[in-house]
XYZ file of C-alpha atoms in Angstrom:
394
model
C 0.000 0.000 0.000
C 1.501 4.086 -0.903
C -0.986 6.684 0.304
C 0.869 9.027 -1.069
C -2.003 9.799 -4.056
C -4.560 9.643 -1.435
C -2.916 12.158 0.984
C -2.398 14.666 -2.304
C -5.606 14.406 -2.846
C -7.207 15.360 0.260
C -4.269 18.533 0.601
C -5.995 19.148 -2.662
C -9.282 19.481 -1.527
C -8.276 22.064 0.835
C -6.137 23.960 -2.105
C -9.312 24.274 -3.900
C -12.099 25.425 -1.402
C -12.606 22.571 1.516
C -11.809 24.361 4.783
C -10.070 21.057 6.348
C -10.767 17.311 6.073
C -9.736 14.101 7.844
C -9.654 10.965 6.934
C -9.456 7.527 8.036
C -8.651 4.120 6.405
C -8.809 0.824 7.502
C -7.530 -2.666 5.606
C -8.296 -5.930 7.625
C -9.307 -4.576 10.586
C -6.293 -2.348 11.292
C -6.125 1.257 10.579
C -3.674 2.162 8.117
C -4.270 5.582 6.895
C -5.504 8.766 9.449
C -4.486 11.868 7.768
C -5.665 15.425 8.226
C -5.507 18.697 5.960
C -6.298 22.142 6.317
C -7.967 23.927 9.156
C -10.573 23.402 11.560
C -11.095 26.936 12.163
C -10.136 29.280 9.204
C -10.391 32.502 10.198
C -8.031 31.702 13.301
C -5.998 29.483 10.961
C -6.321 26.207 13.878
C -5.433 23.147 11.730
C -7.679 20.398 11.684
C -7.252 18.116 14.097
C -7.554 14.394 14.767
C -10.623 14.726 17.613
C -12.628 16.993 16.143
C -16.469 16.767 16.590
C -18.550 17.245 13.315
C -21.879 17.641 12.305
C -22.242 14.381 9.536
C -25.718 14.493 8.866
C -26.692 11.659 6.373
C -24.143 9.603 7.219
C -26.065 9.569 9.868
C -28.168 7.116 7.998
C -25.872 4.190 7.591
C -26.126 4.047 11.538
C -29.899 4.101 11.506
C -30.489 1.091 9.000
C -27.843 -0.895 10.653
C -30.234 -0.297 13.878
C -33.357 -1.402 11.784
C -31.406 -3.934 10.728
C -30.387 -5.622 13.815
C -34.376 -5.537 14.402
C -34.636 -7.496 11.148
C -32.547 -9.991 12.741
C -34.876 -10.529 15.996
C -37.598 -11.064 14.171
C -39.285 -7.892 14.505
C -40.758 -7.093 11.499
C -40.075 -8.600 7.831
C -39.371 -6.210 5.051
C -42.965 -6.208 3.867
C -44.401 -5.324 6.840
C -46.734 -2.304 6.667
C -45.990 0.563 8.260
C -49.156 1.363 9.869
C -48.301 -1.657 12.322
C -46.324 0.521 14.602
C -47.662 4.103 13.708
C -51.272 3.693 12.823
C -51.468 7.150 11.295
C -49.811 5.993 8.794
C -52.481 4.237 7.233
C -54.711 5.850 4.947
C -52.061 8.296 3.386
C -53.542 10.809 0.344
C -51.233 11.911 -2.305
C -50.655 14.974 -3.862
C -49.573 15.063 -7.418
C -47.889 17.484 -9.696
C -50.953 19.192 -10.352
C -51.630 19.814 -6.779
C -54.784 17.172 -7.286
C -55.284 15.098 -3.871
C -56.368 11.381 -4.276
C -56.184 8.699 -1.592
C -53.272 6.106 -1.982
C -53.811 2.582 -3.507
C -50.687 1.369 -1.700
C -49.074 0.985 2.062
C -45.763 2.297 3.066
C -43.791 -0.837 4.107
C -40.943 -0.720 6.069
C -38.852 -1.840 2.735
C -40.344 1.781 1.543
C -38.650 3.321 4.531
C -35.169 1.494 4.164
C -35.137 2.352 0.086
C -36.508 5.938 0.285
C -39.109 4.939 -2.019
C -42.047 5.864 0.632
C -43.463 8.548 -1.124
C -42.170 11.247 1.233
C -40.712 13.981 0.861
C -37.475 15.820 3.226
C -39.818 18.998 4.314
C -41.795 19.663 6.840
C -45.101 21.870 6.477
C -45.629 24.531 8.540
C -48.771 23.742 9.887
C -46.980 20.149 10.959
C -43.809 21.852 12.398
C -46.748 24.338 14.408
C -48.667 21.338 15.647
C -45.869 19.367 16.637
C -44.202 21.977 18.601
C -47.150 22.915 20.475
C -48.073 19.183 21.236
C -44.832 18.645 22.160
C -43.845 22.242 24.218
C -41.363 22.769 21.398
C -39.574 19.469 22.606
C -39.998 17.607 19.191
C -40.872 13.918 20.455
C -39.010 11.983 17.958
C -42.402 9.805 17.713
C -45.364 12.221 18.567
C -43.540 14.113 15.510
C -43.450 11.573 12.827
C -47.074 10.663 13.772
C -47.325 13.947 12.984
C -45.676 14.189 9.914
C -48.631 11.417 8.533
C -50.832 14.332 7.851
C -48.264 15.346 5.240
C -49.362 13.752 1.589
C -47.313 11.822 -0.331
C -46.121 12.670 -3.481
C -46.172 9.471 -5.319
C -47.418 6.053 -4.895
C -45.252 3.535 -2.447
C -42.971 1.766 -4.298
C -42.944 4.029 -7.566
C -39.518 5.698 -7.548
C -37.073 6.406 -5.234
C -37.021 10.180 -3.241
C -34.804 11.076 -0.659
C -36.618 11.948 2.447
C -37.923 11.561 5.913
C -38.091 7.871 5.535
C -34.849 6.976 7.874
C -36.440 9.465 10.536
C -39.732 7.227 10.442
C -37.775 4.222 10.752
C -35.884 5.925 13.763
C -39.385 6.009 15.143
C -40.239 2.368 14.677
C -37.118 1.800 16.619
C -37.905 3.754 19.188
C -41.362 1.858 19.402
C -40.609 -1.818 19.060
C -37.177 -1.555 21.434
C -39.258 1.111 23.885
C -36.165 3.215 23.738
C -35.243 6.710 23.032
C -34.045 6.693 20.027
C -30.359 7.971 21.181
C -30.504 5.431 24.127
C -31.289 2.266 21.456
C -28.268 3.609 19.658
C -25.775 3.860 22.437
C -26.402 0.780 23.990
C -26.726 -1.342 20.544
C -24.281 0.001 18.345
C -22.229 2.570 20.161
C -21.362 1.373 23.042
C -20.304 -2.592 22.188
C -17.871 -0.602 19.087
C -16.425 1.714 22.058
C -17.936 4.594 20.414
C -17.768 6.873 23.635
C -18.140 10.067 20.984
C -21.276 9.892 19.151
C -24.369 11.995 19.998
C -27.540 13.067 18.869
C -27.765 16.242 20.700
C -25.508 19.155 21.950
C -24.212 19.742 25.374
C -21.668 22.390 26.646
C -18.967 19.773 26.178
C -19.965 18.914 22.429
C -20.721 22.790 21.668
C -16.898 23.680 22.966
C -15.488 21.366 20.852
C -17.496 21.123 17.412
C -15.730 21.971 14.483
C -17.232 25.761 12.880
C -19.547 24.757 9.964
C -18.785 26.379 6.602
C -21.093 27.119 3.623
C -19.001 28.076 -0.129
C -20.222 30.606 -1.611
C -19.810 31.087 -5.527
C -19.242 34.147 -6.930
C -21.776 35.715 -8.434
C -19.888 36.699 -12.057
C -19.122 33.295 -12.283
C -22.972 32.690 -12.959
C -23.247 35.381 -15.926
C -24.350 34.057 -19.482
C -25.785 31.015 -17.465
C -29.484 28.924 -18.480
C -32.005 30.506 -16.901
C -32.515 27.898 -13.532
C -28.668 27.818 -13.141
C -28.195 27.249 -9.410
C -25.351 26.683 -6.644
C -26.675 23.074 -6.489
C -25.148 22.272 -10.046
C -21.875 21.771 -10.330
C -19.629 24.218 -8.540
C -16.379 22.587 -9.483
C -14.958 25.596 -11.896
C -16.637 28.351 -10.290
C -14.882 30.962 -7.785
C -16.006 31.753 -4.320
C -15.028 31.737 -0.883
C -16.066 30.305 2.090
C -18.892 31.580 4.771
C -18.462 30.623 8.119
C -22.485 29.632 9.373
C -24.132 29.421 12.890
C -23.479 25.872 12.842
C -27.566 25.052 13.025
C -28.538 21.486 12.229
C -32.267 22.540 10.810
C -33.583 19.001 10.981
C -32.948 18.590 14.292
C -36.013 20.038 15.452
C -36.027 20.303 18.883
C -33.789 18.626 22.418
C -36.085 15.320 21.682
C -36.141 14.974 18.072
C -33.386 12.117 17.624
C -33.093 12.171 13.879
C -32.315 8.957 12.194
C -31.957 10.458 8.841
C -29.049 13.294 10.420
C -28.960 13.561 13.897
C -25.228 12.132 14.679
C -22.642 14.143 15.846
C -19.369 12.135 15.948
C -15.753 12.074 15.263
C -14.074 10.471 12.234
C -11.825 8.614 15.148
C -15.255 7.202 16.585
C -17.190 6.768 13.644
C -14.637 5.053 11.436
C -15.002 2.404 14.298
C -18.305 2.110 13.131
C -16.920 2.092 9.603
C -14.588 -0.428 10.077
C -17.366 -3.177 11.940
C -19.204 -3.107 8.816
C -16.380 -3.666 6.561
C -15.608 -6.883 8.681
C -18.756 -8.856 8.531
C -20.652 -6.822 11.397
C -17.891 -7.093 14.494
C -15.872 -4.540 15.657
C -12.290 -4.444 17.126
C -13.822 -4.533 20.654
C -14.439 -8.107 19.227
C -18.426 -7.134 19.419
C -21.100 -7.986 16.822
C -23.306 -5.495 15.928
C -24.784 -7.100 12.679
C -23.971 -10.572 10.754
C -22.296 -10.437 7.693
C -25.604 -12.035 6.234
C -27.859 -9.073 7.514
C -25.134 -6.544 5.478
C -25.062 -8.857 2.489
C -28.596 -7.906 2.408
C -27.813 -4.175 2.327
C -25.700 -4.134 0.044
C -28.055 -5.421 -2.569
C -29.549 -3.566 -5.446
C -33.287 -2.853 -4.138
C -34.128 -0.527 -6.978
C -36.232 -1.819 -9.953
C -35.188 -0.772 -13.437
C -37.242 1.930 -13.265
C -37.271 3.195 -9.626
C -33.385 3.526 -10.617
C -33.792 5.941 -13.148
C -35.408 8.467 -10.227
C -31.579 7.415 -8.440
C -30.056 10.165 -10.548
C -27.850 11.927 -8.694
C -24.434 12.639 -10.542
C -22.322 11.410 -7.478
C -24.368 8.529 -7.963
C -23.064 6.818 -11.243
C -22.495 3.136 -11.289
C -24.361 2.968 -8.089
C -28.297 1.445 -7.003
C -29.639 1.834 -3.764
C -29.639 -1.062 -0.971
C -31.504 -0.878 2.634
C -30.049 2.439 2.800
C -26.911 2.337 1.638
C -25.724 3.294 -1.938
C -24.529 0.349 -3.558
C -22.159 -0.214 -6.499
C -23.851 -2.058 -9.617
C -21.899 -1.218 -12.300
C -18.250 0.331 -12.135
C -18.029 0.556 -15.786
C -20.883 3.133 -16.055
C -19.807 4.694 -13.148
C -15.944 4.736 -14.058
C -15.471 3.317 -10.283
C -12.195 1.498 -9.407
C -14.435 0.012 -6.381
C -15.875 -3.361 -7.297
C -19.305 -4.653 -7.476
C -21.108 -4.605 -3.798
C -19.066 -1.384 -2.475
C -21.377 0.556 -0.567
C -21.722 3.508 1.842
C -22.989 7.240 1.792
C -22.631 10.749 2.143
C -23.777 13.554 4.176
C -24.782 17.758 4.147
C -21.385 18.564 5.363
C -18.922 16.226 3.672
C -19.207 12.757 5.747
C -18.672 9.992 3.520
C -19.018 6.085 3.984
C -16.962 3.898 1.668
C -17.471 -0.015 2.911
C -16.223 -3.603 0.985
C -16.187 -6.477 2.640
C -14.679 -8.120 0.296
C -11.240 -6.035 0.889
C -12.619 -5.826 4.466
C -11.835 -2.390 3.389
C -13.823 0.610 5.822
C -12.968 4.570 4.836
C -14.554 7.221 6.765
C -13.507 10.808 5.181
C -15.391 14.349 6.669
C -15.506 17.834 6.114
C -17.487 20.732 7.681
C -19.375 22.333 4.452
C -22.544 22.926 3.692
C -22.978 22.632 -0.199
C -20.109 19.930 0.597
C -19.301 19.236 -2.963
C -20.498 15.764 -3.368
C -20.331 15.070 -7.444
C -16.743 16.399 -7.583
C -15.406 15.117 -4.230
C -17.254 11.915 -3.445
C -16.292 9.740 -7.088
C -13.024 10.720 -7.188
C -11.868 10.115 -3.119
C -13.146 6.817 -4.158
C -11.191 6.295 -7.565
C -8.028 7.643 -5.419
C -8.381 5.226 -2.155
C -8.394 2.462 -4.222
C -5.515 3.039 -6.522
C -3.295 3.374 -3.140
C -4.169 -0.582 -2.273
């Protein structure tokens, strides 16, 4: 192994517009790469550091379906299980279409829906919802009492049509919380967390957490550099060639709603020492170097498999996401060729607001855990090519 294209790569990142990154690679259940570049705080020009505490948001995610998973495992629901088993609410949904028509749904979310964001669902939250919710809950958020909640909210397509990223993984946070009779946070501590030796991952601030969280950036493009573009030209395109310079924010996680809204879909706030741990227990069939299982290898198998029909994948069209389908949560690579990935077939992970990324093969036993602190984080340019790069350096 020579990390020396991988470590020129990340001091790369920060030449270009990242405001610092770490990263973490492990190969057979050993770490053999940690590497940092750039600065934690930029206007005070503090490098990054090695214990950082970060905001990774959808990364979150991987976490939450390796929680639903283990539930798999017990017995606790199959894949085809309707929703409306735990949350009742959920079972005469309407739909809303394009033309703002309402109809009542033919189908059921399942909790298959939930795990393959292909629920119907969308990632907002009306205001008449977020006004209900924090009234019934004295602006607390109940992680449960809100997702019932968020029932009243149509759908936008049928179950099972396409795929839409959304609220799904914070529903199935809440059918967590219900079957285990658990907070939310607590399940994940004592399930996951706690048998890795995860001893920094949170779902909520304290004074500890708030003196030690990495500032959150935002890059912001210049606004010449969007002259003579299409009319609907936006930041969200591809920012790759564009000039700009970099915003410091308040550091606000907006879908954390309130001190007991655990959010399954972005709720964690870790380090990439802690989480990589994480990282690393999936890459080795489920068991971490505390010598604890958290998952089999058969349950990850599982979520590492295409779920997407031919033409729910077409709706999976995100340009970070070439070569990939989707698993039980988990991007999953399905064809390297089109998505001219040095990564083989069955590499799978994800990404998150900020600039978390999961890259997972069990074959290799191979677990990466990269992060940033950037809103707008970059994904299409960053996200392929940090792959390509780790795995010419093995």
């Amino acid at each position: 192994m020579d990390f020396t294209k991988l470590k020129a790569f990340i001091e790369h990142l920060v030449e270009w517009r990242i405001p610092g990154n770490d990263i973490s690679v492990w190969l057979d259940n050993r770490e053999v790469l940690r590497y940092q570049a750039g600065f934690l705080d930029v206007e005070n020009k503090i490098p990054m550091t090695d214990n950082a505490l970060l905001n990774i948001y959808s990364c979150s995610k991987v976490a939450t379906v390796v929680a639903g998973m283990q539930l798999l495992e017990r017995g606790e629901f199959l894949l085809d299980t309707p929703l409306y088993d735990f949350i009742p609410e959920f079972r005469d949904m309407c739909i809303k279409d394009s033309n703002e028509d309402i109809r009542k749904a033919e189908k059921h979310i399942t909790i298959r829906h939930l795990f393959t964001m292909t629920s119907g669902m969308t990632y907002s939250m009306t205001n008449d919802v977020r006004t209900e919710a924090g009234n019934k809950t004295n602006g607390r958020f109940d992680t449960v009492e809100t997702i019932k909640l968020m029932a009243k909210m149509p759908l936008t397509f049928e179950p099972g049509e396409r795929w839409q990223y959304s609220f799904s993984h914070d529903v199935l946070a809440a059918v967590i919380e219900i079957i285990s009779g658990k907070k939310f946070r607590d399940y994940m501590k004592e399930n996951i967390f706690a048998p890795l030796g995860m001893k920094e991952s949170f779902y909520h601030k304290n004074e500890v957490i708030e003196n030690r969280i990495a500032p959150q950036y935002l890059f912001v493009a210049d606004k010449t550099t969007f002259e003579d573009k299409p009319a609907g030209f936006t930041q969200s395109l591809d920012l790759s060639k564009c000039g700009g310079h970099l915003e410091r924010t308040d550091g606000t996680n907006s879908l954390i709603f309130g001190s007991e809204y655990d959010s399954g879909g972005a709720g964690i706030i870790t380090s990439v020492s802690d989480y990589s741990k994480f990282v690393n227990a999936l890459a080795n069939g489920g068991v971490g170097t505390t010598g604890e299982r958290i998952l089999s290898p058969y349950a990850i198998s599982l979520m590492k498999q295409n779920q997407l029909t031919e033409a729910q994948n077409k709706t999976y069209n995100w340009e970070q996401f070439a070569g990939y389908g989707y698993g039980l949560g988990v991007r999953t690579m399905i064809s390297p060729a089109s998505g001219g990935s040095l990564s083989s077939v069955g590499e799978f992970g994800g990404g998150g607001a900020a600039g978390a990324s999961v890259y997972v093969d069990t074959d290799l036993k191979l677990g990466v855990f990269y992060a940033h602190h950037m809103l707008n984080p970059q994904e299409a340019y960053y996200q392929p090519r940090l792959r390509n790069v780790i795995y010419s350096c093995l």
